[in-house]
PDB file of C-alpha atoms in Angstrom:
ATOM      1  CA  UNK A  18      -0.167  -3.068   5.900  1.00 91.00           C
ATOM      2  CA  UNK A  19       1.792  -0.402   7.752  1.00 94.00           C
ATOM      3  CA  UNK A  20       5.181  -1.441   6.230  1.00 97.00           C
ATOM      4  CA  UNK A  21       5.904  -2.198   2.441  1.00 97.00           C
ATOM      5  CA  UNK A  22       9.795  -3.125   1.652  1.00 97.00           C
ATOM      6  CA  UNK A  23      10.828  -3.056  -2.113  1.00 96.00           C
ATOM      7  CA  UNK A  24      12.717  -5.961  -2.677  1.00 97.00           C
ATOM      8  CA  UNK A  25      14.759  -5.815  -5.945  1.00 96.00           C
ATOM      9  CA  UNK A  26      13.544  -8.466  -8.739  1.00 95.00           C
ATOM     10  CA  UNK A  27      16.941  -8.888 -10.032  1.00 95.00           C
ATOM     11  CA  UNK A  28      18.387 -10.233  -6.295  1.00 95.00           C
ATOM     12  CA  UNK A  29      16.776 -13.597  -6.026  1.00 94.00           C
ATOM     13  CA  UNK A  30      19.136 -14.019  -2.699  1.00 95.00           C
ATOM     14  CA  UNK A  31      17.081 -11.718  -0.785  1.00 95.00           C
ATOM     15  CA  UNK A  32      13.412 -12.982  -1.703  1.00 94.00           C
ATOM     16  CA  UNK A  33      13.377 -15.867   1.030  1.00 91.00           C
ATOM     17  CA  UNK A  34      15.084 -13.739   3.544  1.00 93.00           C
ATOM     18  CA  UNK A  35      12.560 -10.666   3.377  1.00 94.00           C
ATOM     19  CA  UNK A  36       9.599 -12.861   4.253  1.00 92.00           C
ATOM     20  CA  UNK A  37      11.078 -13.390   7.482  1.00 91.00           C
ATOM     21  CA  UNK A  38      11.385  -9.983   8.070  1.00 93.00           C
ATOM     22  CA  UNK A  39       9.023  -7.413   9.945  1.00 94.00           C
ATOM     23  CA  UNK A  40       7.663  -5.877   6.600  1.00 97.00           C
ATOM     24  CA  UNK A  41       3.340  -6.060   6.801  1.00 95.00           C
ATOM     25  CA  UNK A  42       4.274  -6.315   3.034  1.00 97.00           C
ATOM     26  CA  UNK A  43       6.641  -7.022   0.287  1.00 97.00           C
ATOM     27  CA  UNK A  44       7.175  -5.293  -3.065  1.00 97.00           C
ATOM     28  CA  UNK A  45       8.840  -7.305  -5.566  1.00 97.00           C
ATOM     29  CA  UNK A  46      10.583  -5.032  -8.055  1.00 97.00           C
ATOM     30  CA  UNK A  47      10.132  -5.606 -11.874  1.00 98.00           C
ATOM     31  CA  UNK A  48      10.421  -1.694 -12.923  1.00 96.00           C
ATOM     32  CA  UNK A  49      13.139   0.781 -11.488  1.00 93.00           C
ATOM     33  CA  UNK A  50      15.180  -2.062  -8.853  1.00 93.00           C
ATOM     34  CA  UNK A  51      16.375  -3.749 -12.258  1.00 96.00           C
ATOM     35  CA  UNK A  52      18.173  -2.428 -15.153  1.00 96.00           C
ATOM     36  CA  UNK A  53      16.634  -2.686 -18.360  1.00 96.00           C
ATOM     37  CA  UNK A  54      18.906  -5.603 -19.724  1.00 96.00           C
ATOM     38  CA  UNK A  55      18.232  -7.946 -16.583  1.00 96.00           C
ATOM     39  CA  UNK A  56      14.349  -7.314 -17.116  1.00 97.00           C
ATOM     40  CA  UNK A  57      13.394 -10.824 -18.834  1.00 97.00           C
ATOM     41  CA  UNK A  58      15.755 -12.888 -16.190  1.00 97.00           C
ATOM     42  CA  UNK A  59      14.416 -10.969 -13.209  1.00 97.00           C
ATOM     43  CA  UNK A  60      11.178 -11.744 -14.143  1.00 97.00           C
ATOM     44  CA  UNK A  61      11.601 -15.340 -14.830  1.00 97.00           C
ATOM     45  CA  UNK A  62      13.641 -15.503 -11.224  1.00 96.00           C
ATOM     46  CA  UNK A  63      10.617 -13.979  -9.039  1.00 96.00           C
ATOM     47  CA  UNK A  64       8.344 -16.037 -11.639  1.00 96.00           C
ATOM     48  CA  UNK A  65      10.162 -19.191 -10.452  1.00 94.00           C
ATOM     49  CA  UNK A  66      10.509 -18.036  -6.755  1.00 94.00           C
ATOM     50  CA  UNK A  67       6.052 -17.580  -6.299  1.00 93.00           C
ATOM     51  CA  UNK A  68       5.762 -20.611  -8.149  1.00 90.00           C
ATOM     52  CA  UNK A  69       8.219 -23.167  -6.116  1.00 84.00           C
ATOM     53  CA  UNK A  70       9.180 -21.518  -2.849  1.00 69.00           C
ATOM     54  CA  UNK A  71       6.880 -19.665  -1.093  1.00 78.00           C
ATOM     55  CA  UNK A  72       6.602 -21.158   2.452  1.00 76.00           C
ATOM     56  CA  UNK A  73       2.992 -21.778   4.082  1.00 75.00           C
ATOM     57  CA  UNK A  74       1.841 -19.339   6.205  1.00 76.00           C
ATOM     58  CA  UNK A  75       4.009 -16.360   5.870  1.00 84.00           C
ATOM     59  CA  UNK A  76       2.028 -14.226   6.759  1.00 87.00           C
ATOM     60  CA  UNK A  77       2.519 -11.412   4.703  1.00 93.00           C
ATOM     61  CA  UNK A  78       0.716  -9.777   1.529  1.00 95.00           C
ATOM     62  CA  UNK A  79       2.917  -9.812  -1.366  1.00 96.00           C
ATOM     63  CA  UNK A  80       3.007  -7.477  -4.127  1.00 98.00           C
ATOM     64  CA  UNK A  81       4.861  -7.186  -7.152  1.00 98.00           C
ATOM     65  CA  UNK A  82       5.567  -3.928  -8.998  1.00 98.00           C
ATOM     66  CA  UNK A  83       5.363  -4.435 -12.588  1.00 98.00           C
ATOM     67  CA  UNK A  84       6.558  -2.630 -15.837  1.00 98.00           C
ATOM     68  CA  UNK A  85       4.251   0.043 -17.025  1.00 97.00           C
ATOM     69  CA  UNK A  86       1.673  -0.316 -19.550  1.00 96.00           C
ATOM     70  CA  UNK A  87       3.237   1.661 -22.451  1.00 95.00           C
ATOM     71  CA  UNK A  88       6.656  -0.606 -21.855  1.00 97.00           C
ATOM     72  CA  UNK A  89       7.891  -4.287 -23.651  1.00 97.00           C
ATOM     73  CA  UNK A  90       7.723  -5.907 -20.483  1.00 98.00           C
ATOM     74  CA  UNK A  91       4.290  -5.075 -19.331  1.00 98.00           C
ATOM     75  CA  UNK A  92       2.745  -7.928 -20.857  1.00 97.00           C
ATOM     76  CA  UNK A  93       5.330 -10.245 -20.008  1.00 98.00           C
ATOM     77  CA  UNK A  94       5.348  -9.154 -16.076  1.00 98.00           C
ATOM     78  CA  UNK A  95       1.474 -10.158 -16.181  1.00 98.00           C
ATOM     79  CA  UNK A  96       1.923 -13.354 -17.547  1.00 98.00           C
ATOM     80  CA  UNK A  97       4.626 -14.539 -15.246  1.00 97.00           C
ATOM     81  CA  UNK A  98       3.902 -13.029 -11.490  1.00 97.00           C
ATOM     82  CA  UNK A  99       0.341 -13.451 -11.811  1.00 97.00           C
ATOM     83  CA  UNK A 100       0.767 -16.664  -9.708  1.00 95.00           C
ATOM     84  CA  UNK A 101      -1.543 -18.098  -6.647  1.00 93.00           C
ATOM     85  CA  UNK A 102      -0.172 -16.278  -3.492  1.00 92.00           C
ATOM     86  CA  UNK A 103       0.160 -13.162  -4.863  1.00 96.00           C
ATOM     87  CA  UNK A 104      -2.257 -10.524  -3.393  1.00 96.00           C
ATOM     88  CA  UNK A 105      -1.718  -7.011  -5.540  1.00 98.00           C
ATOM     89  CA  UNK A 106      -0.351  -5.859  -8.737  1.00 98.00           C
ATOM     90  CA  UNK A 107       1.398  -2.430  -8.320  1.00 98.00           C
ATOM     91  CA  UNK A 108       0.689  -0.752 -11.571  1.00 98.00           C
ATOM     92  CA  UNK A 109       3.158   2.152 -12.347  1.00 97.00           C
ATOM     93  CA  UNK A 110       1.815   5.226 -14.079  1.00 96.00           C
ATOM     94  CA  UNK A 111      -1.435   4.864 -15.550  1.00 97.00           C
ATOM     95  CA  UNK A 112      -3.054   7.908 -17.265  1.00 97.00           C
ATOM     96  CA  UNK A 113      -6.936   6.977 -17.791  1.00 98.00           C
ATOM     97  CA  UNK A 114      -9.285   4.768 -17.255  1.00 98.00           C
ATOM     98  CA  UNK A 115      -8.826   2.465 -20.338  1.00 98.00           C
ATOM     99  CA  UNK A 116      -5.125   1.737 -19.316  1.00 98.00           C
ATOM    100  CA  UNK A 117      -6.620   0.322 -16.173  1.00 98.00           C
ATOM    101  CA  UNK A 118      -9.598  -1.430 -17.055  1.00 98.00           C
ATOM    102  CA  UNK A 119      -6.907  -3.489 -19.786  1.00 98.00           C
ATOM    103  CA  UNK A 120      -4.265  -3.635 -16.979  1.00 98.00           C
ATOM    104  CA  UNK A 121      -7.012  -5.833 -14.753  1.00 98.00           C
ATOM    105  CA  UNK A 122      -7.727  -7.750 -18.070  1.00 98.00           C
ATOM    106  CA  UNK A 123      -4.891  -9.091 -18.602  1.00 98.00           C
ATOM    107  CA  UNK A 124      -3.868 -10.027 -14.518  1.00 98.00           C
ATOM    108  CA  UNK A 125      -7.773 -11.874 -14.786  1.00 98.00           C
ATOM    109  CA  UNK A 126      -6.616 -13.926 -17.925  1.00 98.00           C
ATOM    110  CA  UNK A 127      -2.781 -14.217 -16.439  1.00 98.00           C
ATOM    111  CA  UNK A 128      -4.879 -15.403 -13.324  1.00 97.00           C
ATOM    112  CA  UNK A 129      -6.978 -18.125 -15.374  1.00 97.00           C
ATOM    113  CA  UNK A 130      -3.762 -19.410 -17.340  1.00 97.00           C
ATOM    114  CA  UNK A 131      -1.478 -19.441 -14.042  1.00 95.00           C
ATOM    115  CA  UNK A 132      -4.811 -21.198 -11.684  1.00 93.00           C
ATOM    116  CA  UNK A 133      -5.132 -18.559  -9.675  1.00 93.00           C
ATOM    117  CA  UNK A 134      -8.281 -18.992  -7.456  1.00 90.00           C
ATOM    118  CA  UNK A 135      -8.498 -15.497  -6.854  1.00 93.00           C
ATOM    119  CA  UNK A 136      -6.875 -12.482  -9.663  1.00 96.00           C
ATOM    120  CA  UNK A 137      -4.818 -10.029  -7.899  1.00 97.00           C
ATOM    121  CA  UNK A 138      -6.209  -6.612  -7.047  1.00 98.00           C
ATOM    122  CA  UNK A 139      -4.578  -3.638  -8.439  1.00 98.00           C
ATOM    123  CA  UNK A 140      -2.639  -0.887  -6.835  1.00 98.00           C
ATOM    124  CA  UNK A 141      -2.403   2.260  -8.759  1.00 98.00           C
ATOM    125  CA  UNK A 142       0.908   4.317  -8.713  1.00 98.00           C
ATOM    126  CA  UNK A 143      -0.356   8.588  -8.705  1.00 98.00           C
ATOM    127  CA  UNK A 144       3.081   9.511 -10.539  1.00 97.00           C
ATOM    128  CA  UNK A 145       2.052  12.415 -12.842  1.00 97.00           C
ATOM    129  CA  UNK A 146      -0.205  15.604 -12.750  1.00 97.00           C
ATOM    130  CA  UNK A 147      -3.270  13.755 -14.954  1.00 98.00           C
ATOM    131  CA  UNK A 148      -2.981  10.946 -12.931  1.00 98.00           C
ATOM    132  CA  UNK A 149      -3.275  13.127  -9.705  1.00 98.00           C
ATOM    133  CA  UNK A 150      -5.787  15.440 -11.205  1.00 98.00           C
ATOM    134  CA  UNK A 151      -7.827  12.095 -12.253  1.00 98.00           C
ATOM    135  CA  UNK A 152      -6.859   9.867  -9.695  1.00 98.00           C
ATOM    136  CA  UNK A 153     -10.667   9.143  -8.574  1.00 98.00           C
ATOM    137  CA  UNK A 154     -11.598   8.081 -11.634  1.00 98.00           C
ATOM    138  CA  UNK A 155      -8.648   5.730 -11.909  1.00 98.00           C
ATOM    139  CA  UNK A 156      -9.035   4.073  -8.550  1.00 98.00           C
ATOM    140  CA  UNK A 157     -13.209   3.968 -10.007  1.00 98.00           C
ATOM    141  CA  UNK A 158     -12.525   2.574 -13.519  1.00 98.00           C
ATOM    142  CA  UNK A 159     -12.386  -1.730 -11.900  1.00 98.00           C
ATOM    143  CA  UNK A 160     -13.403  -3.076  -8.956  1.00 97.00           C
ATOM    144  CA  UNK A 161     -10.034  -5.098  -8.578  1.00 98.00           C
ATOM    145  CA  UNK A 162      -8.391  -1.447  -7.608  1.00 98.00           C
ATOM    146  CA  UNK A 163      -7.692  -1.555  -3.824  1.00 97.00           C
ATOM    147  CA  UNK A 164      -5.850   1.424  -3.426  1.00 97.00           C
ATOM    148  CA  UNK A 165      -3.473   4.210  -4.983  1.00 98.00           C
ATOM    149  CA  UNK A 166       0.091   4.909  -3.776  1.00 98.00           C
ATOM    150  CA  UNK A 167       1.337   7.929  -4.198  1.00 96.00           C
ATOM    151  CA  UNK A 168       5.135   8.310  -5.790  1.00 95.00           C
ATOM    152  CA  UNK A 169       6.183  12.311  -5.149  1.00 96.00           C
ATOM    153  CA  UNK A 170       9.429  11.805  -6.619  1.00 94.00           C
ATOM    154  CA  UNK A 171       7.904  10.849 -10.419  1.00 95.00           C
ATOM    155  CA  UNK A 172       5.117  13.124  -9.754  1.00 97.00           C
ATOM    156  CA  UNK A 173       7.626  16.186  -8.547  1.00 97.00           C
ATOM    157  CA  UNK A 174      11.287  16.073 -10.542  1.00 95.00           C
ATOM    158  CA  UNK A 175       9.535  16.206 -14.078  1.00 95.00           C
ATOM    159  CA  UNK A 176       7.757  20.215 -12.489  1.00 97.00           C
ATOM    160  CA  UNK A 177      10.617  20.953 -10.643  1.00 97.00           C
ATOM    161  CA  UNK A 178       9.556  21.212  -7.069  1.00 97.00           C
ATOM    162  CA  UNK A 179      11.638  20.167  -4.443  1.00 96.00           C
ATOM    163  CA  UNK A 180      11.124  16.248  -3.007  1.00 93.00           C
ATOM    164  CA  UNK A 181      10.816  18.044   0.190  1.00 93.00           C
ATOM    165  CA  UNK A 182       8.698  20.727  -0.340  1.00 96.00           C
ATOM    166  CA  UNK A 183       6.186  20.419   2.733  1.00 95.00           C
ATOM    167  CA  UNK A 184       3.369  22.283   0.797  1.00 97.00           C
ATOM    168  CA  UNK A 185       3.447  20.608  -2.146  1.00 97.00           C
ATOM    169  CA  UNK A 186       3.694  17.335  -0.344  1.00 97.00           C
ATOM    170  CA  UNK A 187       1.050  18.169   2.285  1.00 97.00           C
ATOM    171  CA  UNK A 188      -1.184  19.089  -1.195  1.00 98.00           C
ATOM    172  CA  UNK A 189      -0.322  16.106  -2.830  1.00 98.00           C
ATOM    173  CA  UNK A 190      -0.821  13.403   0.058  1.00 98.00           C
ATOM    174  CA  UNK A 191      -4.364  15.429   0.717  1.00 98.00           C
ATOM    175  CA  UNK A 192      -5.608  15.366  -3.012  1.00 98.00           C
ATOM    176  CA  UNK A 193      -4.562  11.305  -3.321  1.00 98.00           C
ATOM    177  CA  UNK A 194      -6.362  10.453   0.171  1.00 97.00           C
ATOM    178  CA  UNK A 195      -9.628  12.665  -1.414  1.00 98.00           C
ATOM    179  CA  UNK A 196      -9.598  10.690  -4.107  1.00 98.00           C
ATOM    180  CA  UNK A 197      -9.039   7.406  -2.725  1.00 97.00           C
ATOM    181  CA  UNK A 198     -12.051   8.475  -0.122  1.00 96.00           C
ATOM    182  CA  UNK A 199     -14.005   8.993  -2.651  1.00 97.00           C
ATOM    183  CA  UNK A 200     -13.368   5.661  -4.651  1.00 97.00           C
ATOM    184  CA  UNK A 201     -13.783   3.631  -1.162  1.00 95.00           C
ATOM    185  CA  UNK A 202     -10.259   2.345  -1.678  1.00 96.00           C
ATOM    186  CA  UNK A 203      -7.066   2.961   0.805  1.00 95.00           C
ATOM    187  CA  UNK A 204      -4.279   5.846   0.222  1.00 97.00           C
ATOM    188  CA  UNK A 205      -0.881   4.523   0.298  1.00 97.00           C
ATOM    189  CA  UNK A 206       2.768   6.553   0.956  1.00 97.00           C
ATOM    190  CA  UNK A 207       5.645   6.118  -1.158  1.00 96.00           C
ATOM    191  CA  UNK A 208       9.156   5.625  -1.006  1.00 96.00           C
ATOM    192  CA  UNK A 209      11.379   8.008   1.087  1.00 96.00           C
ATOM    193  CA  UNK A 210      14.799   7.716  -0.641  1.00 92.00           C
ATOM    194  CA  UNK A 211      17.411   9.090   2.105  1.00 94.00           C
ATOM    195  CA  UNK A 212      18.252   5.602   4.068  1.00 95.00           C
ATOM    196  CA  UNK A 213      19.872   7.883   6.598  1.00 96.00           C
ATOM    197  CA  UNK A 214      17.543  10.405   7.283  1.00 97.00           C
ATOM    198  CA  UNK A 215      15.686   8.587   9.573  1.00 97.00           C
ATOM    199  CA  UNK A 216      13.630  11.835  10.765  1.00 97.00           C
ATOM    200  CA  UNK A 217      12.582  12.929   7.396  1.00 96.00           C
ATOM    201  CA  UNK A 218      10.975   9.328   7.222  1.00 97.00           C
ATOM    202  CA  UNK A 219       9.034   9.499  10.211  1.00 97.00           C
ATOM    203  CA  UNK A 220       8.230  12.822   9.947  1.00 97.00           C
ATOM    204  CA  UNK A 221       6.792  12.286   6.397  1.00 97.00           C
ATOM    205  CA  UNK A 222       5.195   8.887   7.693  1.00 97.00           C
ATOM    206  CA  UNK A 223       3.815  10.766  10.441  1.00 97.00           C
ATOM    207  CA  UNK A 224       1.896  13.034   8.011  1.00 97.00           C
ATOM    208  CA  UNK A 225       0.786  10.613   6.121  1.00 97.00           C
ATOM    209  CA  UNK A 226      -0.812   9.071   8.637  1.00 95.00           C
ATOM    210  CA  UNK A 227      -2.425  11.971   9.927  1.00 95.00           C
ATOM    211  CA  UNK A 228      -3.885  12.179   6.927  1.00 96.00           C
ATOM    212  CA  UNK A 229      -5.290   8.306   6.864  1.00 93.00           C
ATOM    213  CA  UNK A 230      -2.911   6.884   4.825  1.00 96.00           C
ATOM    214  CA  UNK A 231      -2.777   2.975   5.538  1.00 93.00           C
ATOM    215  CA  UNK A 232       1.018   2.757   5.539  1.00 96.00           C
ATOM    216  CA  UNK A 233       4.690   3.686   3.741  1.00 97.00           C
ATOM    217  CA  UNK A 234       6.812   2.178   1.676  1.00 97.00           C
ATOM    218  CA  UNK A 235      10.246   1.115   2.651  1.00 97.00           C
ATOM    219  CA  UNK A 236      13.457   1.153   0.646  1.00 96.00           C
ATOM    220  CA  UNK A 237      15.516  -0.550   3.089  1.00 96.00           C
ATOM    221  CA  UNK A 238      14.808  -3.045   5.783  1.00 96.00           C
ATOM    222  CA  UNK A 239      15.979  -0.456   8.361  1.00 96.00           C
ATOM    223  CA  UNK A 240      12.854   2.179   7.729  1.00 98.00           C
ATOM    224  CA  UNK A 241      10.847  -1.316   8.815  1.00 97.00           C
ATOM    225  CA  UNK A 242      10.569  -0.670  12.012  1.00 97.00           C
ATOM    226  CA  UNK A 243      10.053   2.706  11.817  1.00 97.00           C
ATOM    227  CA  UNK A 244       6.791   2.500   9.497  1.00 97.00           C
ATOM    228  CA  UNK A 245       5.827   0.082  11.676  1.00 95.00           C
ATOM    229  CA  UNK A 246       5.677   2.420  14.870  1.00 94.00           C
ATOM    230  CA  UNK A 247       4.316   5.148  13.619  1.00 95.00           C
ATOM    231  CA  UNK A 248       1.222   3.276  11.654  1.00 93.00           C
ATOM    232  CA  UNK A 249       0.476   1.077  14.528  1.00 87.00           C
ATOM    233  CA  UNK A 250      -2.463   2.709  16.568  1.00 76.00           C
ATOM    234  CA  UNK A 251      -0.949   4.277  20.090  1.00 72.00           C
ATOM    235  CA  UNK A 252      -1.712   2.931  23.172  1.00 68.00           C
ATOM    236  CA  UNK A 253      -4.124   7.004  23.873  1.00 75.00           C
ATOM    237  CA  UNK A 254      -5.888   5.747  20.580  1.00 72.00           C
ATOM    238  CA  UNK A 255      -6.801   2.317  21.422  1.00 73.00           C
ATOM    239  CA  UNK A 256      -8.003   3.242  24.847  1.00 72.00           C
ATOM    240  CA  UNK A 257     -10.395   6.226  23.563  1.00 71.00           C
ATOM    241  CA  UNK A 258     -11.371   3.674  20.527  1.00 69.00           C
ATOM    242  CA  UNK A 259     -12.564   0.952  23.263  1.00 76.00           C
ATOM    243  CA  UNK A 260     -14.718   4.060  25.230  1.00 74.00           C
ATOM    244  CA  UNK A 261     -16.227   4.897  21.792  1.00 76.00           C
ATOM    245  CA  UNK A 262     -17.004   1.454  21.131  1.00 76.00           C
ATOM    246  CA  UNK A 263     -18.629   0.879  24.444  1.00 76.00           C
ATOM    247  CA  UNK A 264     -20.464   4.595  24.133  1.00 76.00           C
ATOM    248  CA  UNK A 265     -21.789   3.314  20.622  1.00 75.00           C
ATOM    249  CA  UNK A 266     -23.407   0.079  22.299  1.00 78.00           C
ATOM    250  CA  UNK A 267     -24.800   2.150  25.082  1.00 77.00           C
ATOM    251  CA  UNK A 268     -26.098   4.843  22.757  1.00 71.00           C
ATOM    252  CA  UNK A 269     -27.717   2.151  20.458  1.00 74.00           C
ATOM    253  CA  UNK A 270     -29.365   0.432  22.802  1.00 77.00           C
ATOM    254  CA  UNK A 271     -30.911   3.987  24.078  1.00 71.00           C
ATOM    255  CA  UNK A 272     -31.241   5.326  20.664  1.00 71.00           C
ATOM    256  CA  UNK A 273     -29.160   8.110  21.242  1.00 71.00           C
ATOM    257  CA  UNK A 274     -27.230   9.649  17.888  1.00 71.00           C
ATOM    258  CA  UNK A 275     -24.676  11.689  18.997  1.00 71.00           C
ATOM    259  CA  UNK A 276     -22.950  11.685  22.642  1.00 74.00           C
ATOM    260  CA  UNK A 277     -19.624  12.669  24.101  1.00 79.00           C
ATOM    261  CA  UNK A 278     -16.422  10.657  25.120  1.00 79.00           C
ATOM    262  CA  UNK A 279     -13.797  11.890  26.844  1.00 81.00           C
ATOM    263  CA  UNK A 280     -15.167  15.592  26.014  1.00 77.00           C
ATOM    264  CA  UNK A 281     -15.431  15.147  22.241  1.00 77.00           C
ATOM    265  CA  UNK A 282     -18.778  14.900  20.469  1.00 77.00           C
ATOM    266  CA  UNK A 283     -19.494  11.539  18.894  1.00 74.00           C
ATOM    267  CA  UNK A 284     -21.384  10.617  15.912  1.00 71.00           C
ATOM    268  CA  UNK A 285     -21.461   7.791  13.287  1.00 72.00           C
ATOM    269  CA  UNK A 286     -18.346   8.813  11.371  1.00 69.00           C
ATOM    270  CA  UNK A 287     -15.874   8.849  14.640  1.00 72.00           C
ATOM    271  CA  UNK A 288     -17.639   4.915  15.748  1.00 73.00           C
ATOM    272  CA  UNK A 289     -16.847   4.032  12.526  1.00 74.00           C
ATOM    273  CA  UNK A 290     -13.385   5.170  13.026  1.00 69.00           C
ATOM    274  CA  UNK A 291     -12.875   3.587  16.254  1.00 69.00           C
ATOM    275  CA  UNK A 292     -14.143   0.089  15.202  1.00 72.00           C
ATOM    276  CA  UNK A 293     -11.170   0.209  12.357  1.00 70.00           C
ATOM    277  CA  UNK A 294      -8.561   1.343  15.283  1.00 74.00           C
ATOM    278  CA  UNK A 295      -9.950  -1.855  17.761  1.00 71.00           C
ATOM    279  CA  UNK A 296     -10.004  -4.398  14.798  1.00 76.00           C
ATOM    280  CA  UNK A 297      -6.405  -2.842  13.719  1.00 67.00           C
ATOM    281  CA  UNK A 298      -5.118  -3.043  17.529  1.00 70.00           C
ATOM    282  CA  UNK A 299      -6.399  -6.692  17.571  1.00 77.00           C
ATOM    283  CA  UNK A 300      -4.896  -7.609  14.000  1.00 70.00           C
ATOM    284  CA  UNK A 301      -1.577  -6.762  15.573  1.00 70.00           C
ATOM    285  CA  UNK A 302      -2.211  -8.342  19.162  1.00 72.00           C
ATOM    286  CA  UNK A 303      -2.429  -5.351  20.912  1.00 72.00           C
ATOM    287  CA  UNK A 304      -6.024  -6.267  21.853  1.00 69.00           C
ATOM    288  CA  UNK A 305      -6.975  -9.504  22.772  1.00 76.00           C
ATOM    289  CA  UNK A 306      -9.423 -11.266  20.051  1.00 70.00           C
ATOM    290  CA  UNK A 307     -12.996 -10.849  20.018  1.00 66.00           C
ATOM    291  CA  UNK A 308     -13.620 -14.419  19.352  1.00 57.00           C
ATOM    292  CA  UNK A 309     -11.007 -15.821  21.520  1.00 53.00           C
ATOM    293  CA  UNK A 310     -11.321 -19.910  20.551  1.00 49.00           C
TER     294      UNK A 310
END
C-alpha cells in the first residue's frame, strides 16, 4: 500500500475512474472532501457505488474515511460504507481507548446487517497531542486496528508549529512509527497539501520511509506516481535482501546466529527485514514468484 489517493465522497464521477488508476489504495472521503450540507447525499452516493458497481478484481484495497465519533454522521457513515469489498475504516480523531473499542462495534454490527463476510479493520487517524502521546494504546485497544496514519496538519495548526517544521515532523513521524511498533500494526503518512511542490512530497515521503512507514497519502492523482517510487524497494535493496535471504538458509542449516553480508553484521531482526523487502519486491513483480504455477 505505497500509494493512498483521497477521492472526494461528494464526486461520484470520479469513483469508477480512480480504480483504474495507479493508487495501491483508495480513500473515499466522508469527512473534510465534502461540505457539511452534502454529508447525507455523499454518503448515500459512495453507499450506492460499493454496493452496485464495484468491478471484480480491481485490485486495490479500498478505504473509506468516515465522520468522527463525536459528529451526526458518524453513525450514519458506519451503517452505509460498511459494505462487502471494503477493506479499512479510516477513523478520524479518536482520543482513548473507549472511542475505539465502540468505533469497531459498530463497523462489526454495520458488517452483520450489510453481509459482510469479513468487518473492516480500522485505521486510526494520530491528529492531536493525546492521541499522539497515547497512540499505542489506541492502535492496542481492538484487534481490528491495522495501523495509524498520521495527519501533521490537525495535529500541528491547533499548537502553532509550522506544517514544515522538519523537527517537529521528524519527532512526530518517529513517536507514531514507536507506537505502531509497539502495537504490531503499520505506520502510515498523511496528506501533503502543496499539489505543486512535488519535492516537498518526496522529500517528506522519503523520510517517512526511512523511518518504516508503509506508504503516503495522495491528494491528487499526480503525487501517485511519486509515492509509488519512492515506497517501492530499490533495485540495491532487493539485491542485498536476496544475499540475506540466502545467508539466513546457509546460516540455519549450520546453526550459525549472526554472520555478515556485504560487510554488515546480520542477525534475526535484519532476515526478518529482508524477507518483507523479497515478498514486497515479488508483490509488485519485481521478483519473480516463489511458487511460480
Amino acid at each position: 500500500m505505497r500509494s493512498k489517493l483521497f477521492v472526494p465522497g461528494s464526486r461520484p464521477e470520479l469513483f469508477a475512474k480512480a480504480l483504474q488508476g495507479l493508487a495501491d489504495s483508495l480513500s473515499f472521503d466522508l469527512e473534510d472532501a465534502v461540505a457539511e450540507s452534502r454529508k447525507a447525499q455523499a454518503r448515500a452516493l459512495l453507499r450506492d457505488f460499493l454496493r452496485a458497481q464495484l468491478p471484480p478484481n480491481h485490485g486495490k484495497t479500498l478505504i473509506v474515511r468516515v465522520n468522527a465519533m463525536d459528529t451526526v454522521h458518524f453513525e450514519a457513515d458506519i451503517a452505509a460504507v460498511v459494505q462487502p469489498g471494503v477493506h479499512i475504516v479510516n477513523l478520524p480523531k479518536p482520543e482513548n481507548t473507549d472511542q475505539v473499542r465502540a468505533a469497531a462495534a459498530q463497523v462489526e454490527q454495520a458488517a452483520r446487517a450489510n453481509g459482510c463476510f469479513q468487518p473492516p479493520r480500522l485505521l486510526l487517524n494520530i491528529e492531536s497531542p493525546r492521541a499522539l502521546r497515547i497512540a499505542a494504546e489506541l492502535a492496542g485497544a481492538h484487534a481490528s486496528v491495522v495501523g495509524l496514519q498520521l495527519g501533521l496538519g490537525d495535529l500541528f495548526e491547533p499548537l502553532g508549529i509550522a506544517r514544515r517544521e522538519p523537527a517537529a515532523i521528524q519527532q512526530a513521524m518517529f513517536a507514531v512509527r514507536m507506537a505502531a511498533a509497539e502495537a504490531g500494526v503499520y505506520a502510515y503518512d498523511g496528506a501533503f497539501a502543496n499539489i505543486q511542490d512535488t519535492e516537498g512530497f518526496v522529500a517528506e515521503a522519503q523520510l517517512s520511509k526511512r523511518l518504516g512507514f508503509l506508504g503516503k497519502t495522495c491528494i491528487h492523482p499526480s503525487q501517485v506516481a511519486l509515492a509509488n517510487e519512492v515506497y517501492r524497494p530499490s533495485n540495491e535493496e532487493i539485491a542485498h535482501a536476496l544475499k540475506v535471504v540466502q545467508a539466513a538458509s546457509a546460516a540455519e542449516a549450520d546453526a550459525v546466529g549472526a554472520y555478515v553480508v556485504d560487510g554488515k553484521m546480520v542477525d534475526a531482526p535484519f532476515v526478518r527485514r529482508a524477507h518483507a523487502i523479497v515478498e514486497g519486491a515479488r508483490s509488485l513483480g519485481l521478483l519473480p514468484s516463489a511458487h511460480p504455477h
